[in-house]
PDB file of C-alpha atoms in Angstrom:
ATOM      1  CA  UNK L 100       0.000   0.000   0.000  1.00 90.00           C
ATOM      2  CA  UNK L 101       2.833   2.400   0.915  1.00 92.00           C
ATOM      3  CA  UNK L 102       4.684   1.566  -2.318  1.00 91.00           C
ATOM      4  CA  UNK L 103       1.639   2.063  -4.544  1.00 91.00           C
ATOM      5  CA  UNK L 104       0.630   5.334  -2.825  1.00 95.00           C
ATOM      6  CA  UNK L 105       4.245   6.567  -3.101  1.00 95.00           C
ATOM      7  CA  UNK L 106       4.197   5.713  -6.805  1.00 94.00           C
ATOM      8  CA  UNK L 107       1.056   7.798  -7.286  1.00 94.00           C
ATOM      9  CA  UNK L 108       2.523  10.619  -5.174  1.00 96.00           C
ATOM     10  CA  UNK L 109       5.852  10.658  -7.074  1.00 95.00           C
ATOM     11  CA  UNK L 110       4.107  10.669 -10.462  1.00 94.00           C
ATOM     12  CA  UNK L 111       1.746  13.473  -9.385  1.00 95.00           C
ATOM     13  CA  UNK L 112       4.599  15.616  -8.002  1.00 96.00           C
ATOM     14  CA  UNK L 113       6.654  15.279 -11.212  1.00 94.00           C
ATOM     15  CA  UNK L 114       3.741  15.970 -13.570  1.00 93.00           C
ATOM     16  CA  UNK L 115       2.444  18.988 -11.676  1.00 94.00           C
ATOM     17  CA  UNK L 116       5.750  20.644 -10.784  1.00 91.00           C
ATOM     18  CA  UNK L 117       7.166  23.824 -12.295  1.00 91.00           C
ATOM     19  CA  UNK L 118      10.403  23.735 -10.318  1.00 93.00           C
ATOM     20  CA  UNK L 119      13.225  21.362 -11.301  1.00 94.00           C
ATOM     21  CA  UNK L 120      13.858  20.327  -7.683  1.00 94.00           C
ATOM     22  CA  UNK L 121      10.256  19.163  -7.270  1.00 95.00           C
ATOM     23  CA  UNK L 122      10.336  17.299 -10.589  1.00 95.00           C
ATOM     24  CA  UNK L 123      13.525  15.526  -9.467  1.00 95.00           C
ATOM     25  CA  UNK L 124      12.002  14.733  -6.042  1.00 95.00           C
ATOM     26  CA  UNK L 125       8.979  13.122  -7.706  1.00 95.00           C
ATOM     27  CA  UNK L 126      11.233  10.954  -9.884  1.00 95.00           C
ATOM     28  CA  UNK L 127      13.250   9.859  -6.846  1.00 95.00           C
ATOM     29  CA  UNK L 128      10.103   8.950  -4.859  1.00 96.00           C
ATOM     30  CA  UNK L 129       8.964   6.890  -7.859  1.00 94.00           C
ATOM     31  CA  UNK L 130      12.264   5.024  -8.076  1.00 95.00           C
ATOM     32  CA  UNK L 131      12.325   4.208  -4.361  1.00 95.00           C
ATOM     33  CA  UNK L 132       8.652   3.148  -4.376  1.00 95.00           C
ATOM     34  CA  UNK L 133       9.048   0.593  -7.175  1.00 95.00           C
ATOM     35  CA  UNK L 134      12.173  -1.080  -5.714  1.00 95.00           C
ATOM     36  CA  UNK L 135      10.331  -3.142  -3.027  1.00 94.00           C
ATOM     37  CA  UNK L 136       7.832  -4.276  -5.672  1.00 94.00           C
ATOM     38  CA  UNK L 137      10.611  -5.517  -7.984  1.00 94.00           C
ATOM     39  CA  UNK L 138      12.507  -7.332  -5.208  1.00 93.00           C
ATOM     40  CA  UNK L 139       9.366  -8.753  -3.533  1.00 90.00           C
ATOM     41  CA  UNK L 140       9.758 -12.376  -4.825  1.00 88.00           C
ATOM     42  CA  UNK L 141      13.107 -12.685  -2.885  1.00 86.00           C
ATOM     43  CA  UNK L 142      14.639 -14.474  -5.848  1.00 90.00           C
ATOM     44  CA  UNK L 143      18.272 -13.727  -6.828  1.00 92.00           C
ATOM     45  CA  UNK L 144      17.073 -12.608 -10.273  1.00 93.00           C
ATOM     46  CA  UNK L 145      14.548 -10.193  -8.710  1.00 94.00           C
ATOM     47  CA  UNK L 146      17.208  -8.719  -6.406  1.00 95.00           C
ATOM     48  CA  UNK L 147      19.541  -8.325  -9.390  1.00 95.00           C
ATOM     49  CA  UNK L 148      16.771  -6.584 -11.368  1.00 95.00           C
ATOM     50  CA  UNK L 149      16.073  -4.209  -8.459  1.00 96.00           C
ATOM     51  CA  UNK L 150      19.791  -3.373  -8.119  1.00 96.00           C
ATOM     52  CA  UNK L 151      20.155  -2.699 -11.856  1.00 96.00           C
ATOM     53  CA  UNK L 152      17.039  -0.550 -11.864  1.00 96.00           C
ATOM     54  CA  UNK L 153      18.184   1.468  -8.856  1.00 96.00           C
ATOM     55  CA  UNK L 154      21.679   2.142 -10.245  1.00 96.00           C
ATOM     56  CA  UNK L 155      20.428   3.207 -13.681  1.00 96.00           C
ATOM     57  CA  UNK L 156      17.624   5.424 -12.353  1.00 96.00           C
ATOM     58  CA  UNK L 157      19.876   7.015  -9.721  1.00 95.00           C
ATOM     59  CA  UNK L 158      22.449   7.853 -12.418  1.00 96.00           C
ATOM     60  CA  UNK L 159      19.742   9.326 -14.687  1.00 96.00           C
ATOM     61  CA  UNK L 160      18.258  11.387 -11.829  1.00 95.00           C
ATOM     62  CA  UNK L 161      21.704  12.725 -10.923  1.00 95.00           C
ATOM     63  CA  UNK L 162      22.259  13.733 -14.547  1.00 96.00           C
ATOM     64  CA  UNK L 163      18.853  15.455 -14.604  1.00 95.00           C
ATOM     65  CA  UNK L 164      19.692  17.374 -11.418  1.00 95.00           C
ATOM     66  CA  UNK L 165      23.090  18.321 -12.843  1.00 96.00           C
ATOM     67  CA  UNK L 166      21.411  19.547 -16.048  1.00 95.00           C
ATOM     68  CA  UNK L 167      18.888  21.749 -14.183  1.00 94.00           C
ATOM     69  CA  UNK L 168      21.582  23.078 -11.806  1.00 95.00           C
ATOM     70  CA  UNK L 169      23.781  24.016 -14.793  1.00 95.00           C
ATOM     71  CA  UNK L 170      20.828  25.820 -16.367  1.00 94.00           C
ATOM     72  CA  UNK L 171      20.109  27.645 -13.095  1.00 94.00           C
ATOM     73  CA  UNK L 172      23.773  28.640 -12.804  1.00 94.00           C
ATOM     74  CA  UNK L 173      23.818  30.295 -16.236  1.00 92.00           C
ATOM     75  CA  UNK L 174      20.264  31.652 -16.451  1.00 91.00           C
ATOM     76  CA  UNK L 175      19.092  31.998 -12.829  1.00 90.00           C
ATOM     77  CA  UNK L 176      15.933  30.036 -13.732  1.00 89.00           C
ATOM     78  CA  UNK L 177      14.630  26.882 -11.988  1.00 92.00           C
ATOM     79  CA  UNK L 178      11.490  26.761 -14.137  1.00 92.00           C
ATOM     80  CA  UNK L 179      10.993  23.446 -15.996  1.00 91.00           C
ATOM     81  CA  UNK L 180       9.902  25.208 -19.187  1.00 88.00           C
ATOM     82  CA  UNK L 181      12.830  27.698 -19.151  1.00 88.00           C
ATOM     83  CA  UNK L 182      15.637  25.287 -20.065  1.00 89.00           C
ATOM     84  CA  UNK L 183      17.715  27.316 -22.529  1.00 89.00           C
ATOM     85  CA  UNK L 184      21.397  26.571 -21.917  1.00 91.00           C
ATOM     86  CA  UNK L 185      22.724  24.213 -24.678  1.00 92.00           C
ATOM     87  CA  UNK L 186      24.716  21.995 -22.260  1.00 93.00           C
ATOM     88  CA  UNK L 187      21.668  21.625 -20.003  1.00 93.00           C
ATOM     89  CA  UNK L 188      19.479  20.694 -22.983  1.00 93.00           C
ATOM     90  CA  UNK L 189      21.978  18.022 -24.037  1.00 94.00           C
ATOM     91  CA  UNK L 190      22.269  16.619 -20.493  1.00 94.00           C
ATOM     92  CA  UNK L 191      18.506  16.601 -19.963  1.00 94.00           C
ATOM     93  CA  UNK L 192      17.921  14.781 -23.274  1.00 93.00           C
ATOM     94  CA  UNK L 193      20.436  12.137 -22.165  1.00 94.00           C
ATOM     95  CA  UNK L 194      18.983  11.859 -18.643  1.00 95.00           C
ATOM     96  CA  UNK L 195      15.398  11.352 -19.833  1.00 94.00           C
ATOM     97  CA  UNK L 196      16.587   8.887 -22.488  1.00 94.00           C
ATOM     98  CA  UNK L 197      18.302   6.807 -19.784  1.00 95.00           C
ATOM     99  CA  UNK L 198      15.150   6.943 -17.635  1.00 95.00           C
ATOM    100  CA  UNK L 199      12.934   5.829 -20.497  1.00 94.00           C
ATOM    101  CA  UNK L 200      15.359   3.244 -21.872  1.00 94.00           C
ATOM    102  CA  UNK L 201      15.929   4.692 -25.347  1.00 94.00           C
ATOM    103  CA  UNK L 202      18.733   3.259 -27.505  1.00 91.00           C
ATOM    104  CA  UNK L 203      21.705   3.313 -26.716  1.00 91.00           C
ATOM    105  CA  UNK L 204      20.704   3.413 -23.012  1.00 93.00           C
ATOM    106  CA  UNK L 205      18.258   0.517 -23.333  1.00 93.00           C
ATOM    107  CA  UNK L 206      20.322  -2.432 -22.037  1.00 93.00           C
ATOM    108  CA  UNK L 207      18.953  -2.283 -18.489  1.00 95.00           C
ATOM    109  CA  UNK L 208      15.278  -2.438 -19.469  1.00 96.00           C
ATOM    110  CA  UNK L 209      14.867  -6.023 -20.830  1.00 95.00           C
ATOM    111  CA  UNK L 210      17.014  -7.346 -17.960  1.00 94.00           C
ATOM    112  CA  UNK L 211      14.954  -5.595 -15.268  1.00 95.00           C
ATOM    113  CA  UNK L 212      11.688  -6.716 -16.846  1.00 95.00           C
ATOM    114  CA  UNK L 213      12.923 -10.302 -17.078  1.00 93.00           C
ATOM    115  CA  UNK L 214      13.667 -10.329 -13.336  1.00 93.00           C
ATOM    116  CA  UNK L 215      10.317  -8.799 -12.320  1.00 93.00           C
ATOM    117  CA  UNK L 216       6.882 -10.356 -11.873  1.00 93.00           C
ATOM    118  CA  UNK L 217       4.223  -9.708 -14.533  1.00 93.00           C
ATOM    119  CA  UNK L 218       2.351  -7.118 -12.465  1.00 93.00           C
ATOM    120  CA  UNK L 219       5.563  -5.233 -11.658  1.00 94.00           C
ATOM    121  CA  UNK L 220       6.482  -5.419 -15.360  1.00 95.00           C
ATOM    122  CA  UNK L 221       3.155  -3.780 -16.127  1.00 95.00           C
ATOM    123  CA  UNK L 222       3.992  -0.923 -13.736  1.00 94.00           C
ATOM    124  CA  UNK L 223       7.501  -0.575 -15.161  1.00 94.00           C
ATOM    125  CA  UNK L 224       6.327  -0.444 -18.780  1.00 94.00           C
ATOM    126  CA  UNK L 225       3.397   1.944 -18.245  1.00 93.00           C
ATOM    127  CA  UNK L 226       3.188   3.966 -14.987  1.00 92.00           C
ATOM    128  CA  UNK L 227       6.967   4.426 -14.597  1.00 94.00           C
ATOM    129  CA  UNK L 228       7.253   5.838 -18.123  1.00 94.00           C
ATOM    130  CA  UNK L 229       4.682   8.557 -17.496  1.00 94.00           C
ATOM    131  CA  UNK L 230       6.752  11.058 -15.397  1.00 95.00           C
ATOM    132  CA  UNK L 231       9.739  11.111 -17.830  1.00 94.00           C
ATOM    133  CA  UNK L 232       7.352  11.458 -20.793  1.00 94.00           C
ATOM    134  CA  UNK L 233       5.580  14.326 -18.985  1.00 93.00           C
ATOM    135  CA  UNK L 234       8.982  16.030 -18.544  1.00 93.00           C
ATOM    136  CA  UNK L 235       9.720  15.420 -22.236  1.00 92.00           C
ATOM    137  CA  UNK L 236       6.410  17.055 -23.158  1.00 92.00           C
ATOM    138  CA  UNK L 237       7.086  20.085 -20.942  1.00 91.00           C
ATOM    139  CA  UNK L 238      10.630  20.601 -22.222  1.00 91.00           C
ATOM    140  CA  UNK L 239      10.156  19.460 -25.848  1.00 88.00           C
ATOM    141  CA  UNK L 240      10.902  22.885 -27.437  1.00 86.00           C
ATOM    142  CA  UNK L 241      14.261  23.174 -25.660  1.00 85.00           C
ATOM    143  CA  UNK L 242      15.582  19.609 -26.074  1.00 87.00           C
ATOM    144  CA  UNK L 243      18.492  18.697 -28.326  1.00 87.00           C
ATOM    145  CA  UNK L 244      16.506  17.729 -31.435  1.00 89.00           C
ATOM    146  CA  UNK L 245      19.374  16.136 -33.360  1.00 91.00           C
ATOM    147  CA  UNK L 246      20.269  13.796 -30.497  1.00 91.00           C
ATOM    148  CA  UNK L 247      16.611  13.021 -29.771  1.00 91.00           C
ATOM    149  CA  UNK L 248      15.826  12.196 -33.407  1.00 93.00           C
ATOM    150  CA  UNK L 249      18.914   9.993 -33.738  1.00 94.00           C
ATOM    151  CA  UNK L 250      18.018   8.037 -30.575  1.00 94.00           C
ATOM    152  CA  UNK L 251      14.369   7.784 -31.600  1.00 94.00           C
ATOM    153  CA  UNK L 252      15.180   6.298 -35.033  1.00 95.00           C
ATOM    154  CA  UNK L 253      17.681   3.886 -33.454  1.00 96.00           C
ATOM    155  CA  UNK L 254      15.097   2.845 -30.822  1.00 96.00           C
ATOM    156  CA  UNK L 255      12.326   2.249 -33.354  1.00 95.00           C
ATOM    157  CA  UNK L 256      14.626   0.154 -35.541  1.00 95.00           C
ATOM    158  CA  UNK L 257      16.557  -1.750 -32.877  1.00 94.00           C
ATOM    159  CA  UNK L 258      13.489  -2.388 -30.707  1.00 93.00           C
ATOM    160  CA  UNK L 259      11.692  -4.041 -33.611  1.00 91.00           C
ATOM    161  CA  UNK L 260      14.653  -6.087 -34.838  1.00 94.00           C
ATOM    162  CA  UNK L 261      15.810  -7.299 -31.427  1.00 92.00           C
ATOM    163  CA  UNK L 262      12.244  -8.165 -30.396  1.00 91.00           C
ATOM    164  CA  UNK L 263      12.060 -10.641 -33.284  1.00 93.00           C
ATOM    165  CA  UNK L 264      14.988 -12.537 -31.803  1.00 87.00           C
ATOM    166  CA  UNK L 265      13.380 -13.186 -28.374  1.00 91.00           C
ATOM    167  CA  UNK L 266      11.493 -16.200 -27.037  1.00 92.00           C
ATOM    168  CA  UNK L 267      10.462 -14.805 -23.626  1.00 91.00           C
ATOM    169  CA  UNK L 268       7.274 -12.741 -23.379  1.00 90.00           C
ATOM    170  CA  UNK L 269       8.657 -10.099 -21.023  1.00 92.00           C
ATOM    171  CA  UNK L 270      11.706  -9.489 -23.198  1.00 93.00           C
ATOM    172  CA  UNK L 271       9.525  -9.202 -26.309  1.00 94.00           C
ATOM    173  CA  UNK L 272       7.392  -6.636 -24.453  1.00 94.00           C
ATOM    174  CA  UNK L 273      10.521  -4.788 -23.288  1.00 95.00           C
ATOM    175  CA  UNK L 274      11.802  -4.417 -26.851  1.00 95.00           C
ATOM    176  CA  UNK L 275       8.287  -3.525 -28.003  1.00 94.00           C
ATOM    177  CA  UNK L 276       8.333  -0.761 -25.386  1.00 95.00           C
ATOM    178  CA  UNK L 277      11.705   0.520 -26.638  1.00 95.00           C
ATOM    179  CA  UNK L 278      10.384   0.570 -30.213  1.00 95.00           C
ATOM    180  CA  UNK L 279       7.175   2.400 -29.231  1.00 95.00           C
ATOM    181  CA  UNK L 280       9.188   4.949 -27.246  1.00 94.00           C
ATOM    182  CA  UNK L 281      11.224   5.604 -30.379  1.00 94.00           C
ATOM    183  CA  UNK L 282       8.071   6.530 -32.289  1.00 94.00           C
ATOM    184  CA  UNK L 283       6.811   8.654 -29.387  1.00 93.00           C
ATOM    185  CA  UNK L 284      10.014  10.681 -29.036  1.00 92.00           C
ATOM    186  CA  UNK L 285      10.415  11.293 -32.772  1.00 92.00           C
ATOM    187  CA  UNK L 286       6.942  12.868 -33.017  1.00 92.00           C
ATOM    188  CA  UNK L 287       7.182  14.849 -29.740  1.00 91.00           C
ATOM    189  CA  UNK L 288       9.202  17.598 -31.463  1.00 87.00           C
ATOM    190  CA  UNK L 289       6.432  18.195 -34.014  1.00 89.00           C
ATOM    191  CA  UNK L 290       3.192  17.247 -32.226  1.00 90.00           C
ATOM    192  CA  UNK L 291       3.302  16.570 -28.457  1.00 90.00           C
ATOM    193  CA  UNK L 292      -0.429  15.708 -28.275  1.00 91.00           C
ATOM    194  CA  UNK L 293       0.082  12.885 -30.770  1.00 94.00           C
ATOM    195  CA  UNK L 294       2.802  11.499 -28.481  1.00 93.00           C
ATOM    196  CA  UNK L 295       0.327  11.403 -25.583  1.00 93.00           C
ATOM    197  CA  UNK L 296      -2.291   9.566 -27.681  1.00 94.00           C
ATOM    198  CA  UNK L 297       0.378   7.051 -28.751  1.00 94.00           C
ATOM    199  CA  UNK L 298       1.447   6.598 -25.132  1.00 95.00           C
ATOM    200  CA  UNK L 299      -2.130   5.968 -23.936  1.00 95.00           C
ATOM    201  CA  UNK L 300      -2.717   3.421 -26.724  1.00 96.00           C
ATOM    202  CA  UNK L 301       0.583   1.728 -25.928  1.00 95.00           C
ATOM    203  CA  UNK L 302      -0.367   1.548 -22.208  1.00 96.00           C
ATOM    204  CA  UNK L 303      -3.724  -0.047 -23.065  1.00 96.00           C
ATOM    205  CA  UNK L 304      -2.130  -2.646 -25.351  1.00 95.00           C
ATOM    206  CA  UNK L 305       0.631  -3.504 -22.882  1.00 95.00           C
ATOM    207  CA  UNK L 306      -1.839  -3.738 -19.980  1.00 95.00           C
ATOM    208  CA  UNK L 307      -4.088  -6.048 -22.019  1.00 95.00           C
ATOM    209  CA  UNK L 308      -1.142  -8.309 -22.929  1.00 92.00           C
ATOM    210  CA  UNK L 309       0.394  -8.492 -19.443  1.00 92.00           C
ATOM    211  CA  UNK L 310      -2.920  -8.938 -17.612  1.00 94.00           C
ATOM    212  CA  UNK L 311      -3.857 -11.802 -19.949  1.00 91.00           C
TER     213      UNK L 311
END
């Protein structure tokens, strides 16, 4: 109950925040809330998945905080929508890509999903993607478009190709997620609302598959 309520709290804080510190706090609450759910089975593979998830997310959050601090240093702004320093834009694009699991930062995602239970996998592939995507939507005009487009094309291609090579359902869904995220991030620059529709459809399809 505490974990699920913390997940909801973290997501709400990130989505509704205007200040970078609050956005980062929400992401951290989310990460810490999902860890007990991943490691609940007390299986070595589950513990390994939880450790991998924690290390990757902590690194991405640190990068995000570093990006917003750099922006604040040069511009004096902590507003989420006022990210204008080029270095900050580059760092933020990288940080959110690591959080989402875009290529080439995707290696952790199939491994974590493989070590989690099906219900936790459902949370990881849908609810845990929402805060970073919300941040992407809010900062889409100021992101590094070249880097984002390159990663998006690579994700769409690699996610599809690598998914064909899998025999385990959770890994197929993980690579499907990477591929879908590629399509979402490539369109976010031109039409953010279309990204949201794609994300909702993807969530519905993934939920249907995992619940079955």
